[in-house]
Each structure stands twice: as C-alpha cells, then as structure tokens.
Amino acid sequence: MNLAELYKEMGRHSWKILDAIFKNLWDYEYVPIQLIASQARIGEEKARNILRYLSDLRIVQNKQTEYEGSTFTFFGLSLYSLHRLVRKGHVEAIGKIMGEGKESAVFNCYSGKYGECVVKFHKVGHTSFKKVKEKRDYGDLHFSVLAIRSARNEYRALKKLQGLAVPKVYAWEGNAVLMELIEARELYRVRVENPEDVLDMIIEEVAKFYRRGIVHGDLSQYNVLASSEGIWIIDFPQSVEVGEEGWKEMLERDVRNILTYFNRTYRMEKDINSVLDRIMQE
Ligand SMILES: Nc1ncnc2c1ncn2[C@@H]1O[C@H](COP(=O)(O)OP(=O)(O)O)[C@@H](O)[C@H]1O
Ligand SMILES: [Mg+2]
C-alpha cells in the first residue's frame, strides 16, 4: 500500500467524512450515511459520492443492505490515524514500509519533534478473555475497534516501560503507535557472539518489566531486536498487567520461548523454574 501518495490525494471533505466515521465507530460497525453526512456537514448526495470515491481507493467499505453505511478498511483506518498524527504535529512525513505482517504494517517516518521514527499500524485485536466480557463498553467488537484497542494496549505498556530496553514511545492515534526507530535486527536473523550475555540481558529485562507490572505475552526471537549496542524488546499489543487473568501462564510461555530458542540455536541449557524464580523474586 502506498500511504504517502494517497495521503496527498485526500481533500478536506474526505477527511471530514473520515472524522465522522471514526467518531461513530464505537457505536456502529457500518456508520449510517445520514450520520456521516450530518456530522461532516456535507449534503447526503455529496457524501455518497465521496464515499464511493473512498471505496474505490479501498479506504472505506460501503454496504447497502439493511441500511446504507460505511466502515474503515485496514488501509483507511491507517491513513486516517496517520492524518491524526500529522494534525497533532507528531509526524511530518511518512516514508517506506519496513515490514508488513499478519498483525501490523510498520513504516519509517519523520517527525520534526522526534527525528526519524517508526509508525506501527495495528491490524488485529489482541483481546484477552476478560476484555471480551467487557465488550458492551465498546459496542460491536469489529475490526477497527479491536485494532485501535490493540494499539492503545501497546502504547500503554510501552509508556509504563519507558527507560527500559524498549523503543521510546511518542504517540498513539487510532490504530497507529509512533515510536523510536531501533537500528537493530530481529534476534532470529543474527548469530550473536555472546549468547550467555544476550540471554541474560533478555531475562533481566523481563524481570524489570515484571517489577513494573507488565508481562509481554508474545516474547520470542522475533520480538527481540539485537545489535552491538544491546537488545530491545518490541511488540506489546497483547501484553497484560501482572495480576490480570492468565498473566502467570503468559510469563511462563515467554520465558519458555526464549529458553527454547537459545537451547536450539546455541545449545544452552537453563532451568526454567530457576529463571522464573529469578524474575519473580522480591
Ligand atoms: N521501533 C522499531 N524500530 C525498528 N523496527 C521495528 C520497530 N518496531 C517494529 N519494527 C519492525 O517491524 C516488525 C513488526 O513489528 P512488531 O511490533 O513485531 O509487530 P507484529 O505484531 O506485526 O510482529 C518487527 O519485527 C521489526 O522488524
Ligand atoms: Mg512481532
């Protein structure tokens, strides 16, 4: 997807329409066209034309059955969230895509305030069991709401972990999280010379997260970045607070994943229980 080019194509009315969809996402999966038109202060016929155009660009998806309504696509929600970051003065320019996976698309970007950064657009919801039960607070649990919640959860976890080996986090808007660009590669793509030290650093970091009340929940060789400068841990949308349902199982799984990787790759043996004791001591 080419966000930068499309961004330039968008006019004032298109942004107003997207504003109106965004405001009503929590109440409707498909926001009724009358509501969009009235909140955007645009006549219904004109709103319909703009929505058709936005649908051709794959920014929104329109439906005609039951009632006429529109919802964001992943691409549209990301474009709109980028717009909010720009409008608030956090981002000046969006650059190349660095990676796109099942769960997110990550772009290079430039910020006058923070320099070179990355913006991560969330694609899916990482909803814990407990949070699903609270679903009435959020209306329908459809794609946009879930992706926004994932971004929020990642932002909040990173906020609590600032100062530790995680990217500095600057802002959250919609499904987008703006953070520091880490110049390092995923652990699985590098062969480290000092695996004992690297494993130790990772465990020490997990212990520090624990002391701040956070369990990562998806720790693996894919979510650790490493360079000669050190290690960083990324990717927090599914993280939970210590004490939340399932936190202990998640911590154990995190530690097991890392130990298994070091065992397979560097033939290192470490007892999981003593590592867990070390993390949870005090
Ligand atoms: N702050 C960052 N600095 C540099 N690269 C990053 C950063 N955040 C993410 N990436 C890159 O984007 C990829 C996907 O990001 P990640 O947060 O792991 O999301 P996903 O849930 O899609 O795995 C990472 O594996 C990494 O290559
Ligand atoms: Mg990842």
PDB file of C-alpha atoms and ligand atoms in Angstrom:
ATOM      1  CA  MET A   1       0.000   0.000   0.000  1.00  0.00           C
ATOM      2  CA  ASN A   2       1.223   3.465  -0.749  1.00  0.00           C
ATOM      3  CA  LEU A   3       0.138   5.675   2.100  1.00  0.00           C
ATOM      4  CA  ALA A   4       2.198   8.711   1.182  1.00  0.00           C
ATOM      5  CA  GLU A   5       0.789   9.083  -2.335  1.00  0.00           C
ATOM      6  CA  LEU A   6      -2.764   8.572  -1.273  1.00  0.00           C
ATOM      7  CA  TYR A   7      -2.376  10.978   1.601  1.00  0.00           C
ATOM      8  CA  LYS A   8      -1.695  13.784  -0.861  1.00  0.00           C
ATOM      9  CA  GLU A   9      -4.831  12.918  -2.874  1.00  0.00           C
ATOM     10  CA  MET A  10      -7.141  13.410   0.044  1.00  0.00           C
ATOM     11  CA  GLY A  11      -9.206  16.594   0.197  1.00  0.00           C
ATOM     12  CA  ARG A  12     -10.750  18.491   3.077  1.00  0.00           C
ATOM     13  CA  HIS A  13     -14.156  16.878   2.608  1.00  0.00           C
ATOM     14  CA  SER A  14     -12.720  13.391   2.554  1.00  0.00           C
ATOM     15  CA  TRP A  15     -11.018  13.984   5.897  1.00  0.00           C
ATOM     16  CA  LYS A  16     -14.278  15.328   7.361  1.00  0.00           C
ATOM     17  CA  ILE A  17     -16.067  12.189   6.247  1.00  0.00           C
ATOM     18  CA  LEU A  18     -13.389  10.002   7.807  1.00  0.00           C
ATOM     19  CA  ASP A  19     -13.607  12.071  11.011  1.00  0.00           C
ATOM     20  CA  ALA A  20     -17.321  11.317  11.155  1.00  0.00           C
ATOM     21  CA  ILE A  21     -16.797   7.588  10.607  1.00  0.00           C
ATOM     22  CA  PHE A  22     -14.106   7.492  13.272  1.00  0.00           C
ATOM     23  CA  LYS A  23     -16.257   9.277  15.864  1.00  0.00           C
ATOM     24  CA  ASN A  24     -19.030   6.731  15.479  1.00  0.00           C
ATOM     25  CA  LEU A  25     -17.013   3.528  15.279  1.00  0.00           C
ATOM     26  CA  TRP A  26     -17.753   2.628  18.853  1.00  0.00           C
ATOM     27  CA  ASP A  27     -21.482   2.570  18.167  1.00  0.00           C
ATOM     28  CA  TYR A  28     -21.617   1.183  14.633  1.00  0.00           C
ATOM     29  CA  GLU A  29     -19.586  -1.205  12.565  1.00  0.00           C
ATOM     30  CA  TYR A  30     -21.038   0.489   9.477  1.00  0.00           C
ATOM     31  CA  VAL A  31     -21.764   4.117  10.270  1.00  0.00           C
ATOM     32  CA  PRO A  32     -25.061   5.251   8.658  1.00  0.00           C
ATOM     33  CA  ILE A  33     -24.623   7.663   5.804  1.00  0.00           C
ATOM     34  CA  GLN A  34     -27.077  10.177   7.282  1.00  0.00           C
ATOM     35  CA  LEU A  35     -24.972  10.399  10.420  1.00  0.00           C
ATOM     36  CA  ILE A  36     -21.766  10.783   8.416  1.00  0.00           C
ATOM     37  CA  ALA A  37     -23.263  13.499   6.232  1.00  0.00           C
ATOM     38  CA  SER A  38     -24.723  15.476   9.110  1.00  0.00           C
ATOM     39  CA  GLN A  39     -21.590  15.291  11.271  1.00  0.00           C
ATOM     40  CA  ALA A  40     -19.345  16.150   8.344  1.00  0.00           C
ATOM     41  CA  ARG A  41     -21.748  18.994   7.426  1.00  0.00           C
ATOM     42  CA  ILE A  42     -21.940  17.760   3.870  1.00  0.00           C
ATOM     43  CA  GLY A  43     -25.091  17.082   1.858  1.00  0.00           C
ATOM     44  CA  GLU A  44     -26.061  13.405   1.685  1.00  0.00           C
ATOM     45  CA  GLU A  45     -25.655  13.145  -2.087  1.00  0.00           C
ATOM     46  CA  LYS A  46     -22.193  14.667  -1.957  1.00  0.00           C
ATOM     47  CA  ALA A  47     -21.257  12.445   0.973  1.00  0.00           C
ATOM     48  CA  ARG A  48     -22.397   9.431  -1.053  1.00  0.00           C
ATOM     49  CA  ASN A  49     -20.162  10.438  -3.963  1.00  0.00           C
ATOM     50  CA  ILE A  50     -17.154  10.937  -1.721  1.00  0.00           C
ATOM     51  CA  LEU A  51     -17.799   7.597  -0.018  1.00  0.00           C
ATOM     52  CA  ARG A  52     -17.893   5.888  -3.431  1.00  0.00           C
ATOM     53  CA  TYR A  53     -14.592   7.506  -4.315  1.00  0.00           C
ATOM     54  CA  LEU A  54     -13.085   6.449  -0.962  1.00  0.00           C
ATOM     55  CA  SER A  55     -14.337   2.941  -1.540  1.00  0.00           C
ATOM     56  CA  ASP A  56     -12.656   2.832  -4.983  1.00  0.00           C
ATOM     57  CA  LEU A  57      -9.430   3.786  -3.219  1.00  0.00           C
ATOM     58  CA  ARG A  58     -10.056   0.975  -0.689  1.00  0.00           C
ATOM     59  CA  ILE A  59     -10.164   3.451   2.197  1.00  0.00           C
ATOM     60  CA  VAL A  60     -13.697   2.593   3.238  1.00  0.00           C
ATOM     61  CA  GLN A  61     -16.087  -0.238   2.646  1.00  0.00           C
ATOM     62  CA  ASN A  62     -19.711   0.674   1.966  1.00  0.00           C
ATOM     63  CA  LYS A  63     -22.699  -1.536   2.482  1.00  0.00           C
ATOM     64  CA  GLN A  64     -26.198  -1.143   1.101  1.00  0.00           C
ATOM     65  CA  THR A  65     -28.086  -3.941   2.808  1.00  0.00           C
ATOM     66  CA  GLU A  66     -30.343  -3.181   5.797  1.00  0.00           C
ATOM     67  CA  TYR A  67     -29.163   0.399   5.683  1.00  0.00           C
ATOM     68  CA  GLU A  68     -26.527   2.433   3.877  1.00  0.00           C
ATOM     69  CA  GLY A  69     -23.353   2.669   5.925  1.00  0.00           C
ATOM     70  CA  SER A  70     -19.556   2.829   5.773  1.00  0.00           C
ATOM     71  CA  THR A  71     -16.652   1.407   7.700  1.00  0.00           C
ATOM     72  CA  PHE A  72     -12.866   1.691   7.501  1.00  0.00           C
ATOM     73  CA  THR A  73     -10.649  -0.831   5.800  1.00  0.00           C
ATOM     74  CA  PHE A  74      -7.277  -1.520   7.442  1.00  0.00           C
ATOM     75  CA  PHE A  75      -5.718   0.753   4.884  1.00  0.00           C
ATOM     76  CA  GLY A  76      -8.273   3.522   5.510  1.00  0.00           C
ATOM     77  CA  LEU A  77      -8.010   3.356   9.276  1.00  0.00           C
ATOM     78  CA  SER A  78      -4.222   3.552   8.972  1.00  0.00           C
ATOM     79  CA  LEU A  79      -4.394   6.517   6.604  1.00  0.00           C
ATOM     80  CA  TYR A  80      -6.797   8.304   8.912  1.00  0.00           C
ATOM     81  CA  SER A  81      -4.705   7.538  12.020  1.00  0.00           C
ATOM     82  CA  LEU A  82      -1.671   8.909  10.211  1.00  0.00           C
ATOM     83  CA  HIS A  83      -3.692  12.034   9.491  1.00  0.00           C
ATOM     84  CA  ARG A  84      -4.389  12.455  13.196  1.00  0.00           C
ATOM     85  CA  LEU A  85      -0.662  12.113  13.970  1.00  0.00           C
ATOM     86  CA  VAL A  86       0.092  14.765  11.349  1.00  0.00           C
ATOM     87  CA  ARG A  87      -2.678  17.075  12.545  1.00  0.00           C
ATOM     88  CA  LYS A  88      -1.351  16.939  16.102  1.00  0.00           C
ATOM     89  CA  GLY A  89       2.134  17.836  14.916  1.00  0.00           C
ATOM     90  CA  HIS A  90       3.742  14.480  15.713  1.00  0.00           C
ATOM     91  CA  VAL A  91       4.592  13.378  12.186  1.00  0.00           C
ATOM     92  CA  GLU A  92       5.805  15.363   9.193  1.00  0.00           C
ATOM     93  CA  ALA A  93       6.437  12.736   6.558  1.00  0.00           C
ATOM     94  CA  ILE A  94       5.767   9.068   6.084  1.00  0.00           C
ATOM     95  CA  GLY A  95       8.478   7.011   4.451  1.00  0.00           C
ATOM     96  CA  LYS A  96       8.882   3.485   3.193  1.00  0.00           C
ATOM     97  CA  ILE A  97       7.209   0.437   4.558  1.00  0.00           C
ATOM     98  CA  MET A  98       9.691  -1.535   6.685  1.00  0.00           C
ATOM     99  CA  GLY A  99       7.596  -4.608   7.085  1.00  0.00           C
ATOM    100  CA  GLU A 100       4.086  -5.900   6.829  1.00  0.00           C
ATOM    101  CA  GLY A 101       2.854  -8.985   8.567  1.00  0.00           C
ATOM    102  CA  LYS A 102      -0.380 -10.573   9.639  1.00  0.00           C
ATOM    103  CA  GLU A 103      -0.706  -8.300  12.620  1.00  0.00           C
ATOM    104  CA  SER A 104       0.765  -4.958  11.618  1.00  0.00           C
ATOM    105  CA  ALA A 105       2.386  -2.761   8.993  1.00  0.00           C
ATOM    106  CA  VAL A 106       5.425  -0.770  10.115  1.00  0.00           C
ATOM    107  CA  PHE A 107       6.611   2.375   8.309  1.00  0.00           C
ATOM    108  CA  ASN A 108       9.568   4.673   8.606  1.00  0.00           C
ATOM    109  CA  CYS A 109       8.555   8.243   9.245  1.00  0.00           C
ATOM    110  CA  TYR A 110       9.977  11.597  10.081  1.00  0.00           C
ATOM    111  CA  SER A 111       8.937  13.808  12.943  1.00  0.00           C
ATOM    112  CA  GLY A 112      10.158  17.371  13.495  1.00  0.00           C
ATOM    113  CA  LYS A 113       9.931  16.755  17.236  1.00  0.00           C
ATOM    114  CA  TYR A 114      11.417  13.276  17.481  1.00  0.00           C
ATOM    115  CA  GLY A 115      13.500  12.807  14.341  1.00  0.00           C
ATOM    116  CA  GLU A 116      13.417   9.502  12.499  1.00  0.00           C
ATOM    117  CA  CYS A 117      10.719   7.249  13.896  1.00  0.00           C
ATOM    118  CA  VAL A 118       8.543   4.327  13.025  1.00  0.00           C
ATOM    119  CA  VAL A 119       4.794   4.200  12.954  1.00  0.00           C
ATOM    120  CA  LYS A 120       3.181   0.850  13.554  1.00  0.00           C
ATOM    121  CA  PHE A 121      -0.350   0.343  12.237  1.00  0.00           C
ATOM    122  CA  HIS A 122      -2.232  -2.395  14.042  1.00  0.00           C
ATOM    123  CA  LYS A 123      -4.273  -4.843  12.016  1.00  0.00           C
ATOM    124  CA  VAL A 124      -5.900  -7.150  14.513  1.00  0.00           C
ATOM    125  CA  GLY A 125      -7.254  -7.190  18.004  1.00  0.00           C
ATOM    126  CA  HIS A 126      -5.403  -8.922  20.816  1.00  0.00           C
ATOM    127  CA  THR A 127      -8.316  -9.230  23.126  1.00  0.00           C
ATOM    128  CA  SER A 128      -7.905 -11.096  26.351  1.00  0.00           C
ATOM    129  CA  PHE A 129     -10.752 -13.173  27.684  1.00  0.00           C
ATOM    130  CA  LYS A 130     -11.578 -10.673  30.390  1.00  0.00           C
ATOM    131  CA  LYS A 131     -11.700  -7.796  27.963  1.00  0.00           C
ATOM    132  CA  VAL A 132     -14.137  -9.624  25.701  1.00  0.00           C
ATOM    133  CA  LYS A 133     -16.517  -9.813  28.632  1.00  0.00           C
ATOM    134  CA  GLU A 134     -16.376  -6.025  28.900  1.00  0.00           C
ATOM    135  CA  LYS A 135     -17.392  -5.733  25.305  1.00  0.00           C
ATOM    136  CA  ARG A 136     -20.547  -3.725  25.970  1.00  0.00           C
ATOM    137  CA  ASP A 137     -18.383  -0.701  26.786  1.00  0.00           C
ATOM    138  CA  TYR A 138     -17.269  -0.731  23.194  1.00  0.00           C
ATOM    139  CA  GLY A 139     -20.383  -1.648  21.259  1.00  0.00           C
ATOM    140  CA  ASP A 140     -19.704  -4.105  18.479  1.00  0.00           C
ATOM    141  CA  LEU A 141     -16.274  -5.653  18.543  1.00  0.00           C
ATOM    142  CA  HIS A 142     -15.444  -5.171  14.896  1.00  0.00           C
ATOM    143  CA  PHE A 143     -12.108  -4.790  13.163  1.00  0.00           C
ATOM    144  CA  SER A 144     -11.497  -1.053  13.730  1.00  0.00           C
ATOM    145  CA  VAL A 145     -12.369  -1.104  17.416  1.00  0.00           C
ATOM    146  CA  LEU A 146     -10.144  -4.114  18.007  1.00  0.00           C
ATOM    147  CA  ALA A 147      -7.201  -2.702  16.073  1.00  0.00           C
ATOM    148  CA  ILE A 148      -7.490   0.610  17.930  1.00  0.00           C
ATOM    149  CA  ARG A 149      -7.603  -1.206  21.231  1.00  0.00           C
ATOM    150  CA  SER A 150      -4.509  -3.207  20.326  1.00  0.00           C
ATOM    151  CA  ALA A 151      -2.659  -0.005  19.525  1.00  0.00           C
ATOM    152  CA  ARG A 152      -3.797   1.508  22.797  1.00  0.00           C
ATOM    153  CA  ASN A 153      -2.637  -1.522  24.758  1.00  0.00           C
ATOM    154  CA  GLU A 154       0.768  -1.413  23.101  1.00  0.00           C
ATOM    155  CA  TYR A 155       1.084   2.312  23.743  1.00  0.00           C
ATOM    156  CA  ARG A 156       0.128   1.969  27.404  1.00  0.00           C
ATOM    157  CA  ALA A 157       2.537  -0.905  28.013  1.00  0.00           C
ATOM    158  CA  LEU A 158       5.389   0.947  26.309  1.00  0.00           C
ATOM    159  CA  LYS A 159       4.588   4.053  28.383  1.00  0.00           C
ATOM    160  CA  LYS A 160       4.963   2.042  31.579  1.00  0.00           C
ATOM    161  CA  LEU A 161       8.252   0.559  30.376  1.00  0.00           C
ATOM    162  CA  GLN A 162       9.975   3.763  29.262  1.00  0.00           C
ATOM    163  CA  GLY A 163      13.618   3.826  30.312  1.00  0.00           C
ATOM    164  CA  LEU A 164      13.948   0.050  29.893  1.00  0.00           C
ATOM    165  CA  ALA A 165      15.117  -1.755  26.737  1.00  0.00           C
ATOM    166  CA  VAL A 166      12.026  -0.885  24.671  1.00  0.00           C
ATOM    167  CA  PRO A 167      11.539   1.783  21.986  1.00  0.00           C
ATOM    168  CA  LYS A 168      10.708   5.255  23.236  1.00  0.00           C
ATOM    169  CA  VAL A 169       7.050   5.800  22.525  1.00  0.00           C
ATOM    170  CA  TYR A 170       5.741   9.168  21.404  1.00  0.00           C
ATOM    171  CA  ALA A 171       2.081   8.980  20.472  1.00  0.00           C
ATOM    172  CA  TRP A 172      -0.954   6.835  19.829  1.00  0.00           C
ATOM    173  CA  GLU A 173      -3.782   7.739  17.440  1.00  0.00           C
ATOM    174  CA  GLY A 174      -6.368   5.295  16.137  1.00  0.00           C
ATOM    175  CA  ASN A 175      -4.561   2.085  15.167  1.00  0.00           C
ATOM    176  CA  ALA A 176      -1.170   3.828  14.979  1.00  0.00           C
ATOM    177  CA  VAL A 177       1.638   3.906  17.527  1.00  0.00           C
ATOM    178  CA  LEU A 178       4.528   6.290  16.913  1.00  0.00           C
ATOM    179  CA  MET A 179       7.822   5.179  18.377  1.00  0.00           C
ATOM    180  CA  GLU A 180      11.575   5.403  18.202  1.00  0.00           C
ATOM    181  CA  LEU A 181      13.335   3.722  15.287  1.00  0.00           C
ATOM    182  CA  ILE A 182      15.590   0.991  16.641  1.00  0.00           C
ATOM    183  CA  GLU A 183      18.554   0.261  14.411  1.00  0.00           C
ATOM    184  CA  ALA A 184      18.894  -3.428  15.077  1.00  0.00           C
ATOM    185  CA  ARG A 185      17.762  -6.733  13.641  1.00  0.00           C
ATOM    186  CA  GLU A 186      15.485  -9.425  14.936  1.00  0.00           C
ATOM    187  CA  LEU A 187      17.338 -11.906  17.087  1.00  0.00           C
ATOM    188  CA  TYR A 188      16.456 -14.855  14.820  1.00  0.00           C
ATOM    189  CA  ARG A 189      18.303 -13.168  11.946  1.00  0.00           C
ATOM    190  CA  VAL A 190      21.602 -12.641  13.726  1.00  0.00           C
ATOM    191  CA  ARG A 191      24.136 -15.007  15.185  1.00  0.00           C
ATOM    192  CA  VAL A 192      25.286 -13.441  18.426  1.00  0.00           C
ATOM    193  CA  GLU A 193      28.825 -13.969  19.680  1.00  0.00           C
ATOM    194  CA  ASN A 194      27.947 -13.878  23.359  1.00  0.00           C
ATOM    195  CA  PRO A 195      24.700 -15.834  23.709  1.00  0.00           C
ATOM    196  CA  GLU A 196      25.068 -16.154  27.522  1.00  0.00           C
ATOM    197  CA  ASP A 197      25.170 -12.387  27.912  1.00  0.00           C
ATOM    198  CA  VAL A 198      22.347 -11.811  25.454  1.00  0.00           C
ATOM    199  CA  LEU A 199      20.076 -14.326  27.153  1.00  0.00           C
ATOM    200  CA  ASP A 200      20.955 -12.790  30.482  1.00  0.00           C
ATOM    201  CA  MET A 201      20.056  -9.313  29.242  1.00  0.00           C
ATOM    202  CA  ILE A 202      16.707 -10.559  27.969  1.00  0.00           C
ATOM    203  CA  ILE A 203      15.862 -12.281  31.250  1.00  0.00           C
ATOM    204  CA  GLU A 204      16.937  -9.218  33.199  1.00  0.00           C
ATOM    205  CA  GLU A 205      14.644  -7.092  31.036  1.00  0.00           C
ATOM    206  CA  VAL A 206      11.696  -9.451  31.557  1.00  0.00           C
ATOM    207  CA  ALA A 207      12.351  -9.160  35.311  1.00  0.00           C
ATOM    208  CA  LYS A 208      12.300  -5.362  35.070  1.00  0.00           C
ATOM    209  CA  PHE A 209       9.026  -5.491  33.123  1.00  0.00           C
ATOM    210  CA  TYR A 210       7.633  -7.708  35.846  1.00  0.00           C
ATOM    211  CA  ARG A 211       8.647  -5.222  38.511  1.00  0.00           C
ATOM    212  CA  ARG A 212       6.716  -2.562  36.627  1.00  0.00           C
ATOM    213  CA  GLY A 213       3.736  -4.868  36.497  1.00  0.00           C
ATOM    214  CA  ILE A 214       3.856  -5.887  32.834  1.00  0.00           C
ATOM    215  CA  VAL A 215       4.070  -9.297  31.144  1.00  0.00           C
ATOM    216  CA  HIS A 216       4.939  -9.190  27.429  1.00  0.00           C
ATOM    217  CA  GLY A 217       2.862 -12.177  26.335  1.00  0.00           C
ATOM    218  CA  ASP A 218       4.432 -12.753  22.912  1.00  0.00           C
ATOM    219  CA  LEU A 219       8.126 -12.877  23.665  1.00  0.00           C
ATOM    220  CA  SER A 220      10.232 -14.741  21.123  1.00  0.00           C
ATOM    221  CA  GLN A 221      13.276 -14.410  18.889  1.00  0.00           C
ATOM    222  CA  TYR A 222      11.017 -12.417  16.510  1.00  0.00           C
ATOM    223  CA  ASN A 223      10.262  -9.700  19.027  1.00  0.00           C
ATOM    224  CA  VAL A 224      13.764  -9.111  20.327  1.00  0.00           C
ATOM    225  CA  LEU A 225      15.977  -6.754  18.326  1.00  0.00           C
ATOM    226  CA  ALA A 226      19.723  -7.043  18.740  1.00  0.00           C
ATOM    227  CA  SER A 227      22.778  -5.087  17.652  1.00  0.00           C
ATOM    228  CA  SER A 228      26.273  -4.475  19.017  1.00  0.00           C
ATOM    229  CA  GLU A 229      24.617  -1.741  21.112  1.00  0.00           C
ATOM    230  CA  GLY A 230      22.413  -4.148  23.007  1.00  0.00           C
ATOM    231  CA  ILE A 231      18.940  -5.632  22.865  1.00  0.00           C
ATOM    232  CA  TRP A 232      15.439  -4.163  22.683  1.00  0.00           C
ATOM    233  CA  ILE A 233      12.116  -5.840  23.181  1.00  0.00           C
ATOM    234  CA  ILE A 234       9.230  -4.816  20.903  1.00  0.00           C
ATOM    235  CA  ASP A 235       5.623  -5.759  20.055  1.00  0.00           C
ATOM    236  CA  PHE A 236       3.386  -5.277  23.112  1.00  0.00           C
ATOM    237  CA  PRO A 237      -0.269  -5.277  21.947  1.00  0.00           C
ATOM    238  CA  GLN A 238      -1.095  -8.499  23.784  1.00  0.00           C
ATOM    239  CA  SER A 239       0.745  -7.608  26.991  1.00  0.00           C
ATOM    240  CA  VAL A 240      -1.108  -7.897  30.284  1.00  0.00           C
ATOM    241  CA  GLU A 241      -0.690  -6.500  33.747  1.00  0.00           C
ATOM    242  CA  VAL A 242       0.621  -8.725  36.494  1.00  0.00           C
ATOM    243  CA  GLY A 243      -2.495  -9.968  38.258  1.00  0.00           C
ATOM    244  CA  GLU A 244      -4.707  -9.960  35.171  1.00  0.00           C
ATOM    245  CA  GLU A 245      -6.254 -13.259  34.163  1.00  0.00           C
ATOM    246  CA  GLY A 246      -3.631 -15.563  32.641  1.00  0.00           C
ATOM    247  CA  TRP A 247      -0.587 -13.417  33.431  1.00  0.00           C
ATOM    248  CA  LYS A 248       1.403 -16.231  35.024  1.00  0.00           C
ATOM    249  CA  GLU A 249       0.904 -18.632  32.128  1.00  0.00           C
ATOM    250  CA  MET A 250       1.924 -15.860  29.741  1.00  0.00           C
ATOM    251  CA  LEU A 251       5.100 -15.143  31.695  1.00  0.00           C
ATOM    252  CA  GLU A 252       5.986 -18.825  31.713  1.00  0.00           C
ATOM    253  CA  ARG A 253       5.377 -19.124  27.997  1.00  0.00           C
ATOM    254  CA  ASP A 254       7.506 -16.035  27.312  1.00  0.00           C
ATOM    255  CA  VAL A 255      10.407 -17.464  29.278  1.00  0.00           C
ATOM    256  CA  ARG A 256       9.983 -20.916  27.751  1.00  0.00           C
ATOM    257  CA  ASN A 257      10.030 -19.480  24.212  1.00  0.00           C
ATOM    258  CA  ILE A 258      13.277 -17.662  24.821  1.00  0.00           C
ATOM    259  CA  LEU A 259      14.974 -20.557  26.599  1.00  0.00           C
ATOM    260  CA  THR A 260      13.922 -22.950  23.842  1.00  0.00           C
ATOM    261  CA  TYR A 261      15.346 -20.639  21.199  1.00  0.00           C
ATOM    262  CA  PHE A 262      18.694 -20.324  22.980  1.00  0.00           C
ATOM    263  CA  ASN A 263      18.764 -24.038  23.587  1.00  0.00           C
ATOM    264  CA  ARG A 264      18.119 -24.876  19.935  1.00  0.00           C
ATOM    265  CA  THR A 265      20.351 -22.215  18.459  1.00  0.00           C
ATOM    266  CA  TYR A 266      23.228 -22.004  20.939  1.00  0.00           C
ATOM    267  CA  ARG A 267      22.901 -25.303  22.823  1.00  0.00           C
ATOM    268  CA  MET A 268      22.397 -23.537  26.113  1.00  0.00           C
ATOM    269  CA  GLU A 269      20.714 -25.331  28.994  1.00  0.00           C
ATOM    270  CA  LYS A 270      18.846 -23.323  31.570  1.00  0.00           C
ATOM    271  CA  ASP A 271      16.270 -24.468  34.067  1.00  0.00           C
ATOM    272  CA  ILE A 272      13.005 -22.636  33.503  1.00  0.00           C
ATOM    273  CA  ASN A 273      11.981 -22.724  37.167  1.00  0.00           C
ATOM    274  CA  SER A 274      15.127 -21.058  38.393  1.00  0.00           C
ATOM    275  CA  VAL A 275      14.771 -18.390  35.714  1.00  0.00           C
ATOM    276  CA  LEU A 276      11.152 -17.770  36.727  1.00  0.00           C
ATOM    277  CA  ASP A 277      12.205 -17.584  40.384  1.00  0.00           C
ATOM    278  CA  ARG A 278      14.820 -15.038  39.484  1.00  0.00           C
ATOM    279  CA  ILE A 279      12.250 -12.934  37.615  1.00  0.00           C
ATOM    280  CA  MET A 280       9.640 -13.083  40.347  1.00  0.00           C
ATOM    281  CA  GLN A 281      11.957 -12.719  43.355  1.00  0.00           C
ATOM    282  CA  GLU A 282      11.290  -9.846  45.775  1.00  0.00           C
TER     283      GLU A 282
HETATM  284  N1  LIG B   1      10.649   0.506  16.929  1.00  0.00           N
HETATM  285  C1  LIG B   1      11.066  -0.231  15.892  1.00  0.00           C
HETATM  286  N2  LIG B   1      12.261   0.009  15.305  1.00  0.00           N
HETATM  287  C2  LIG B   1      12.674  -0.736  14.270  1.00  0.00           C
HETATM  288  N3  LIG B   1      11.971  -1.730  13.721  1.00  0.00           N
HETATM  289  C3  LIG B   1      10.765  -2.027  14.245  1.00  0.00           C
HETATM  290  C4  LIG B   1      10.245  -1.303  15.358  1.00  0.00           C
HETATM  291  N4  LIG B   1       9.040  -1.802  15.659  1.00  0.00           N
HETATM  292  C5  LIG B   1       8.806  -2.794  14.783  1.00  0.00           C
HETATM  293  N5  LIG B   1       9.834  -2.950  13.926  1.00  0.00           N
HETATM  294  C6  LIG B   1       9.940  -3.920  12.821  1.00  0.00           C
HETATM  295  O1  LIG B   1       8.651  -4.289  12.385  1.00  0.00           O
HETATM  296  C7  LIG B   1       8.410  -5.678  12.607  1.00  0.00           C
HETATM  297  C8  LIG B   1       6.984  -5.905  13.105  1.00  0.00           C
HETATM  298  O2  LIG B   1       6.776  -5.202  14.302  1.00  0.00           O
HETATM  299  P1  LIG B   1       6.143  -5.891  15.586  1.00  0.00           P
HETATM  300  O3  LIG B   1       5.991  -4.821  16.620  1.00  0.00           O
HETATM  301  O4  LIG B   1       6.920  -7.081  15.970  1.00  0.00           O
HETATM  302  O5  LIG B   1       4.667  -6.271  15.061  1.00  0.00           O
HETATM  303  P2  LIG B   1       3.977  -7.664  14.635  1.00  0.00           P
HETATM  304  O6  LIG B   1       2.884  -7.840  15.615  1.00  0.00           O
HETATM  305  O7  LIG B   1       3.473  -7.456  13.259  1.00  0.00           O
HETATM  306  O8  LIG B   1       5.012  -8.749  14.735  1.00  0.00           O
HETATM  307  C9  LIG B   1       9.454  -6.090  13.622  1.00  0.00           C
HETATM  308  O9  LIG B   1       9.775  -7.447  13.522  1.00  0.00           O
HETATM  309  C10 LIG B   1      10.624  -5.198  13.282  1.00  0.00           C
HETATM  310  O10 LIG B   1      11.328  -5.706  12.172  1.00  0.00           O
HETATM  311 MG    MG B   2       6.468  -9.086  16.112  1.00  0.00          MG
END
